[in-house]
Amino acid sequence: MNRRIVTLLAALAPIVVLGVLGTVITVPYVALGPGPTFNTLGEVDGEEVVAIEGAEVDDTTGHLNMTTVAVRDNLNVFEAFGLWASGRQGIVPREEVYPPDKSKDEVKQENDADFQQSENSAELAALHFLDKPVALEIAKVGEDGPSRDILKQGDRLVSVAGTPVSTVGDVQQAVADTAPQTEVPVVVVRDGVETSVPVVLGARPDDGSKGYLGITPEESPDVPFTVDFNLADVGGPSAGLMFALALIDKLSPGELNGGKFVAGTGTIDSDGDVGPIGGIKYKLIAASEAGAETFLVPAMNCDEARQGAPDGLRLVKVENLDGAVDALAGVNSGADAPHC
């Protein structure tokens, strides 16, 4: 063989080896990027994303899209570099998404549980907003707590310390500023009879200066209709806000979005408070590419959202469900809306 060719092959050999290794060796990183978006007013695979049975549903148009973050795992060196260079993806240590002490299945189970909780909280928050009845019952009484042998599992809570309660947050707030060893009246419905029972508050384990009842209250819908959320293979808690808005839109006259394309994200609790989420940059990209004109941003994500917002996408700051509904009304009327 020609000596020059042999020399050239020898010089290229390390590069070839590195190239081969680069395609087979995975890196301890994952890529985060824009994921699919789903119109909570629409359908997926022939089923309504938010289906209501047993109640009159108002006609809706336009979009209220929830957004997601796509995760790519098992990347080789070239894939990781290429995705990072695209500008649409972020590369983060794998352990941030898949902790080393948990399997992928365990992570998925946790994400599924968070998603289920977001659905439950969204329904309750929407019902509270619409002044629909919600049952607030005691799910558990602490075995060593101050309410042992006084309150019972299944008791329906009416008021605590003279304050009417309808949410878990109401119960917590009713005793938040009351000192331990204070006797407070708790009004419950038990076996169909409303009764008031005194409970002497104990000291909270995490703050001995504050009192607590030692019960686990739980809310559940008390309405003559059912709500089903039909999205598979989506995890995490960040769909709560958009699910709640879809329910309100379907169960009340008019259109929250003005018939336009609104997207957003945010956790929600049954009181309607909206919390921050991860991956806001990628959700903004996904929404913009899907055609959104307005994006609802949890207030605590505003700084990050401003830095990564695509051109032409209006960012509306949201702290709670009431504020989100008011902000959309402002956008539709051309008035000012809270913005990031």
Short mmCIF file of C-alpha atoms in Angstrom, two decimals:
data_model
loop_
_atom_site.label_atom_id
_atom_site.label_comp_id
_atom_site.label_asym_id
_atom_site.label_seq_id
_atom_site.Cartn_x
_atom_site.Cartn_y
_atom_site.Cartn_z
CA MET A 1 0.00 0.00 0.00
CA ASN A 2 1.25 3.47 -0.77
CA ARG A 3 3.16 4.82 2.23
CA ARG A 4 1.31 8.16 2.01
CA ILE A 5 -2.05 6.41 2.25
CA VAL A 6 -0.87 4.36 5.22
CA THR A 7 0.29 7.54 6.97
CA LEU A 8 -3.06 9.23 6.29
CA LEU A 9 -5.03 6.27 7.64
CA ALA A 10 -2.89 6.22 10.76
CA ALA A 11 -3.58 9.91 11.31
CA LEU A 12 -7.31 9.49 10.83
CA ALA A 13 -7.65 6.43 13.02
CA PRO A 14 -7.97 8.32 16.36
CA ILE A 15 -10.58 10.61 14.85
CA VAL A 16 -12.59 7.67 13.56
CA VAL A 17 -12.36 5.98 16.95
CA LEU A 18 -13.49 9.14 18.70
CA GLY A 19 -16.34 9.50 16.23
CA VAL A 20 -17.52 5.96 16.86
CA LEU A 21 -17.25 6.39 20.61
CA GLY A 22 -19.19 9.64 20.39
CA THR A 23 -22.16 7.80 18.91
CA VAL A 24 -22.23 4.96 21.43
CA ILE A 25 -21.18 6.52 24.73
CA THR A 26 -24.08 8.18 26.58
CA VAL A 27 -23.59 11.27 28.70
CA PRO A 28 -24.98 11.85 32.24
CA TYR A 29 -27.26 14.61 30.98
CA VAL A 30 -30.78 14.95 29.60
CA ALA A 31 -32.18 17.47 27.16
CA LEU A 32 -35.17 19.64 28.05
CA GLY A 33 -37.15 21.29 25.29
CA PRO A 34 -40.59 22.34 24.05
CA GLY A 35 -43.14 19.58 24.47
CA PRO A 36 -46.62 19.13 23.01
CA THR A 37 -49.41 21.51 23.95
CA PHE A 38 -53.04 20.47 24.46
CA ASN A 39 -56.14 22.58 24.09
CA THR A 40 -58.09 21.97 27.30
CA LEU A 41 -61.24 23.11 25.46
CA GLY A 42 -60.70 20.59 22.69
CA GLU A 43 -60.30 16.88 22.09
CA VAL A 44 -57.47 14.37 22.01
CA ASP A 45 -57.93 11.01 20.27
CA GLY A 46 -61.67 11.64 19.97
CA GLU A 47 -62.22 12.44 23.65
CA GLU A 48 -62.75 15.82 25.25
CA VAL A 49 -59.71 16.81 27.29
CA VAL A 50 -62.08 18.11 29.97
CA ALA A 51 -65.33 16.16 29.80
CA ILE A 52 -68.38 17.12 31.85
CA GLU A 53 -71.36 14.81 32.19
CA GLY A 54 -74.65 15.69 33.86
CA ALA A 55 -74.51 19.47 33.46
CA GLU A 56 -75.28 21.95 30.70
CA VAL A 57 -72.02 22.93 29.02
CA ASP A 58 -71.52 26.31 27.37
CA ASP A 59 -70.17 26.45 23.83
CA THR A 60 -66.50 27.38 23.65
CA THR A 61 -64.14 28.34 20.84
CA GLY A 62 -60.49 29.23 20.61
CA HIS A 63 -57.81 27.75 22.79
CA LEU A 64 -56.81 27.40 26.43
CA ASN A 65 -53.68 25.34 25.93
CA MET A 66 -51.71 23.64 28.65
CA THR A 67 -48.02 23.28 27.85
CA THR A 68 -45.41 20.64 28.57
CA VAL A 69 -41.65 20.11 28.61
CA ALA A 70 -40.15 17.28 26.59
CA VAL A 71 -37.32 15.25 28.16
CA ARG A 72 -34.79 13.33 26.04
CA ASP A 73 -32.63 10.78 27.81
CA ASN A 74 -29.81 8.39 26.85
CA LEU A 75 -28.04 10.99 24.73
CA ASN A 76 -24.70 10.33 23.12
CA VAL A 77 -22.04 13.02 22.93
CA PHE A 78 -23.01 14.23 19.46
CA GLU A 79 -26.74 14.31 20.25
CA ALA A 80 -26.20 16.29 23.45
CA PHE A 81 -24.00 18.83 21.68
CA GLY A 82 -26.38 19.14 18.74
CA LEU A 83 -29.42 19.71 20.93
CA TRP A 84 -27.58 22.29 23.02
CA ALA A 85 -26.39 24.11 19.89
CA SER A 86 -29.95 24.29 18.52
CA GLY A 87 -30.88 26.95 21.07
CA ARG A 88 -34.28 25.28 21.61
CA GLN A 89 -33.04 22.72 24.11
CA GLY A 90 -31.33 22.89 27.46
CA ILE A 91 -28.88 20.30 28.77
CA VAL A 92 -29.08 19.55 32.51
CA PRO A 93 -27.56 16.86 34.73
CA ARG A 94 -29.62 13.70 34.50
CA GLU A 95 -29.97 13.50 38.28
CA GLU A 96 -32.08 16.68 38.25
CA VAL A 97 -34.80 14.77 36.39
CA TYR A 98 -34.06 11.19 37.44
CA PRO A 99 -32.62 11.15 40.98
CA PRO A 100 -30.04 8.36 41.37
CA ASP A 101 -31.99 6.81 44.27
CA LYS A 102 -35.13 6.35 42.14
CA SER A 103 -35.91 4.26 39.08
CA LYS A 104 -37.55 5.72 35.99
CA ASP A 105 -40.73 3.90 36.92
CA GLU A 106 -40.72 5.48 40.37
CA VAL A 107 -40.22 8.95 38.88
CA LYS A 108 -43.09 8.32 36.46
CA GLN A 109 -45.36 7.17 39.29
CA GLU A 110 -44.62 10.36 41.22
CA ASN A 111 -45.29 12.50 38.13
CA ASP A 112 -48.54 10.65 37.50
CA ALA A 113 -49.62 11.23 41.10
CA ASP A 114 -48.81 14.94 40.78
CA PHE A 115 -50.87 15.11 37.60
CA GLN A 116 -53.81 13.40 39.30
CA GLN A 117 -53.58 15.86 42.19
CA SER A 118 -53.50 18.78 39.73
CA GLU A 119 -56.75 17.50 38.20
CA ASN A 120 -58.42 17.21 41.61
CA SER A 121 -57.24 20.64 42.73
CA ALA A 122 -58.29 22.23 39.43
CA GLU A 123 -61.81 20.86 39.76
CA LEU A 124 -62.15 22.06 43.34
CA ALA A 125 -60.71 25.50 42.57
CA ALA A 126 -63.12 25.91 39.65
CA LEU A 127 -66.11 24.83 41.77
CA HIS A 128 -65.16 27.30 44.49
CA PHE A 129 -64.84 30.06 41.88
CA LEU A 130 -68.29 29.21 40.51
CA ASP A 131 -69.82 28.97 44.01
CA LYS A 132 -70.68 25.32 43.47
CA PRO A 133 -70.99 23.10 46.57
CA VAL A 134 -67.88 21.33 47.83
CA ALA A 135 -67.87 18.95 50.77
CA LEU A 136 -65.18 19.50 53.39
CA GLU A 137 -64.79 16.40 55.53
CA ILE A 138 -62.30 14.99 57.99
CA ALA A 139 -60.29 12.31 56.22
CA LYS A 140 -58.16 11.43 59.23
CA VAL A 141 -57.87 12.24 62.94
CA GLY A 142 -54.38 12.10 64.40
CA GLU A 143 -54.02 9.24 66.86
CA ASP A 144 -52.05 11.39 69.29
CA GLY A 145 -53.53 14.77 68.34
CA PRO A 146 -55.80 17.13 70.25
CA SER A 147 -58.92 16.04 68.32
CA ARG A 148 -58.59 12.35 69.18
CA ASP A 149 -61.87 10.92 70.51
CA ILE A 150 -63.56 14.28 69.84
CA LEU A 151 -63.74 14.63 66.06
CA LYS A 152 -64.31 11.67 63.77
CA GLN A 153 -63.36 10.60 60.29
CA GLY A 154 -66.24 11.53 57.99
CA ASP A 155 -67.37 14.54 60.03
CA ARG A 156 -68.35 17.33 57.64
CA LEU A 157 -66.74 20.59 58.74
CA VAL A 158 -68.92 23.70 58.92
CA SER A 159 -66.89 26.18 60.98
CA VAL A 160 -63.78 26.35 63.13
CA ALA A 161 -63.33 28.87 65.94
CA GLY A 162 -66.42 30.72 64.72
CA THR A 163 -65.16 31.02 61.14
CA PRO A 164 -67.06 29.26 58.33
CA VAL A 165 -64.77 26.89 56.42
CA SER A 166 -65.09 25.48 52.91
CA THR A 167 -61.49 24.71 51.95
CA VAL A 168 -58.49 23.03 53.53
CA GLY A 169 -56.83 26.43 53.60
CA ASP A 170 -59.78 27.88 55.53
CA VAL A 171 -59.27 25.30 58.29
CA GLN A 172 -55.58 26.05 58.57
CA GLN A 173 -56.18 29.79 58.60
CA ALA A 174 -58.90 29.55 61.24
CA VAL A 175 -56.40 28.40 63.87
CA ALA A 176 -53.20 29.91 62.42
CA ASP A 177 -53.00 32.71 64.97
CA THR A 178 -54.48 30.85 67.93
CA ALA A 179 -52.17 29.74 70.74
CA PRO A 180 -51.93 26.15 71.96
CA GLN A 181 -54.19 25.16 74.87
CA THR A 182 -56.92 27.46 73.56
CA GLU A 183 -60.36 25.88 73.41
CA VAL A 184 -62.13 26.50 70.11
CA PRO A 185 -65.59 25.38 68.94
CA VAL A 186 -65.66 23.13 65.86
CA VAL A 187 -69.05 22.80 64.17
CA VAL A 188 -69.54 19.60 62.21
CA VAL A 189 -72.33 17.61 60.60
CA ARG A 190 -72.26 14.06 61.97
CA ASP A 191 -74.87 11.47 61.03
CA GLY A 192 -76.94 14.22 59.47
CA VAL A 193 -76.99 16.36 62.60
CA GLU A 194 -75.11 19.63 63.02
CA THR A 195 -73.28 19.84 66.33
CA SER A 196 -70.63 21.97 67.97
CA VAL A 197 -67.80 20.30 69.86
CA PRO A 198 -64.99 22.00 71.81
CA VAL A 199 -61.38 21.13 70.98
CA VAL A 200 -58.36 22.30 72.98
CA LEU A 201 -55.65 23.08 70.42
CA GLY A 202 -52.31 21.33 70.63
CA ALA A 203 -48.91 22.83 69.79
CA ARG A 204 -47.85 22.47 66.18
CA PRO A 205 -44.83 20.15 65.88
CA ASP A 206 -43.04 22.62 63.58
CA ASP A 207 -43.94 25.74 65.59
CA GLY A 208 -44.77 25.34 69.26
CA SER A 209 -46.22 28.85 69.48
CA LYS A 210 -49.12 28.00 67.17
CA GLY A 211 -52.09 25.76 67.74
CA TYR A 212 -53.37 22.94 65.59
CA LEU A 213 -56.34 20.58 65.51
CA GLY A 214 -54.56 17.41 64.51
CA ILE A 215 -56.92 16.51 61.68
CA THR A 216 -56.54 16.00 57.94
CA PRO A 217 -59.40 17.76 56.16
CA GLU A 218 -60.25 16.77 52.61
CA GLU A 219 -62.40 18.44 49.97
CA SER A 220 -64.56 16.65 47.43
CA PRO A 221 -67.04 17.88 44.82
CA ASP A 222 -70.65 17.88 45.98
CA VAL A 223 -72.30 18.52 42.62
CA PRO A 224 -74.74 16.53 40.46
CA PHE A 225 -72.30 16.18 37.59
CA THR A 226 -68.96 14.51 36.95
CA VAL A 227 -65.73 15.80 35.48
CA ASP A 228 -63.17 13.64 33.69
CA PHE A 229 -59.76 14.69 32.45
CA ASN A 230 -58.65 12.67 29.45
CA LEU A 231 -54.95 13.13 28.87
CA ALA A 232 -52.59 10.18 28.94
CA ASP A 233 -48.80 10.12 29.18
CA VAL A 234 -48.59 13.57 30.77
CA GLY A 235 -47.16 14.01 34.25
CA GLY A 236 -46.44 16.67 36.82
CA PRO A 237 -48.60 19.30 38.54
CA SER A 238 -48.33 22.23 36.13
CA ALA A 239 -51.59 21.72 34.19
CA GLY A 240 -53.76 22.77 37.14
CA LEU A 241 -54.38 26.39 36.16
CA MET A 242 -55.40 25.61 32.57
CA PHE A 243 -57.66 22.74 33.64
CA ALA A 244 -59.43 25.03 36.12
CA LEU A 245 -59.94 27.72 33.48
CA ALA A 246 -61.34 25.17 31.03
CA LEU A 247 -63.88 24.02 33.62
CA ILE A 248 -64.95 27.58 34.38
CA ASP A 249 -65.24 28.36 30.67
CA LYS A 250 -67.43 25.31 30.04
CA LEU A 251 -69.66 25.83 33.08
CA SER A 252 -70.31 29.57 32.70
CA PRO A 253 -71.60 31.83 29.91
CA GLY A 254 -69.22 33.66 27.61
CA GLU A 255 -65.67 32.83 26.60
CA LEU A 256 -62.73 33.45 28.90
CA ASN A 257 -60.32 33.58 25.99
CA GLY A 258 -62.48 35.78 23.77
CA GLY A 259 -62.31 33.03 21.15
CA LYS A 260 -58.56 33.55 20.79
CA PHE A 261 -55.48 31.39 21.36
CA VAL A 262 -54.40 31.54 25.00
CA ALA A 263 -51.83 29.19 26.53
CA GLY A 264 -50.36 28.96 29.99
CA THR A 265 -49.06 26.94 32.86
CA GLY A 266 -49.09 26.86 36.65
CA THR A 267 -49.88 24.64 39.60
CA ILE A 268 -53.08 25.33 41.50
CA ASP A 269 -54.49 24.42 44.89
CA SER A 270 -58.12 24.14 45.87
CA ASP A 271 -58.07 27.75 47.14
CA GLY A 272 -57.15 28.87 43.62
CA ASP A 273 -53.60 29.97 44.38
CA VAL A 274 -51.28 29.55 41.39
CA GLY A 275 -47.74 28.30 41.95
CA PRO A 276 -44.51 28.25 39.92
CA ILE A 277 -43.38 25.51 37.56
CA GLY A 278 -40.20 24.36 35.84
CA GLY A 279 -39.17 24.71 32.21
CA ILE A 280 -41.02 27.97 31.52
CA LYS A 281 -38.64 28.85 28.66
CA TYR A 282 -39.52 25.72 26.73
CA LYS A 283 -43.24 26.07 27.40
CA LEU A 284 -43.17 29.59 25.98
CA ILE A 285 -41.48 28.32 22.81
CA ALA A 286 -44.00 25.49 22.47
CA ALA A 287 -46.94 27.86 22.93
CA SER A 288 -45.62 30.39 20.44
CA GLU A 289 -44.94 27.75 17.80
CA ALA A 290 -48.47 26.36 18.31
CA GLY A 291 -49.95 29.80 17.59
CA ALA A 292 -50.61 31.29 21.03
CA GLU A 293 -50.99 35.06 21.32
CA THR A 294 -51.21 35.25 25.13
CA PHE A 295 -49.45 33.18 27.78
CA LEU A 296 -50.50 32.99 31.44
CA VAL A 297 -47.36 32.97 33.61
CA PRO A 298 -47.25 32.16 37.34
CA ALA A 299 -46.06 35.33 39.08
CA MET A 300 -42.98 33.60 40.51
CA ASN A 301 -41.88 32.58 37.00
CA CYS A 302 -42.11 36.08 35.54
CA ASP A 303 -38.42 37.00 35.73
CA GLU A 304 -37.39 33.84 33.90
CA ALA A 305 -40.23 34.18 31.40
CA ARG A 306 -39.21 37.70 30.41
CA GLN A 307 -35.73 36.46 29.53
CA GLY A 308 -36.92 33.70 27.23
CA ALA A 309 -40.17 34.99 25.75
CA PRO A 310 -40.51 34.66 21.96
CA ASP A 311 -41.33 37.86 20.09
CA GLY A 312 -45.01 38.67 19.85
CA LEU A 313 -46.15 36.54 22.79
CA ARG A 314 -48.00 38.56 25.47
CA LEU A 315 -47.01 37.50 29.00
CA VAL A 316 -49.78 37.85 31.59
CA LYS A 317 -48.82 37.53 35.26
CA VAL A 318 -51.09 35.30 37.34
CA GLU A 319 -51.15 34.85 41.13
CA ASN A 320 -54.49 33.11 41.56
CA LEU A 321 -57.51 31.85 39.65
CA ASP A 322 -59.58 34.98 40.22
CA GLY A 323 -56.72 37.06 38.87
CA ALA A 324 -56.37 34.84 35.79
CA VAL A 325 -60.06 35.24 34.93
CA ASP A 326 -59.89 39.02 35.48
CA ALA A 327 -56.71 39.28 33.41
CA LEU A 328 -58.28 37.45 30.48
CA ALA A 329 -61.30 39.75 30.67
CA GLY A 330 -58.91 42.69 30.52
CA VAL A 331 -57.06 41.27 27.52
CA ASN A 332 -60.35 40.65 25.68
CA SER A 333 -61.60 44.18 26.33
CA GLY A 334 -58.33 45.83 25.41
CA ALA A 335 -57.72 47.01 28.99
CA ASP A 336 -54.48 46.64 30.86
CA ALA A 337 -53.73 43.23 32.34
CA PRO A 338 -50.99 42.36 34.84
CA HIS A 339 -47.89 41.57 32.84
CA CYS A 340 -44.44 40.16 33.54
#
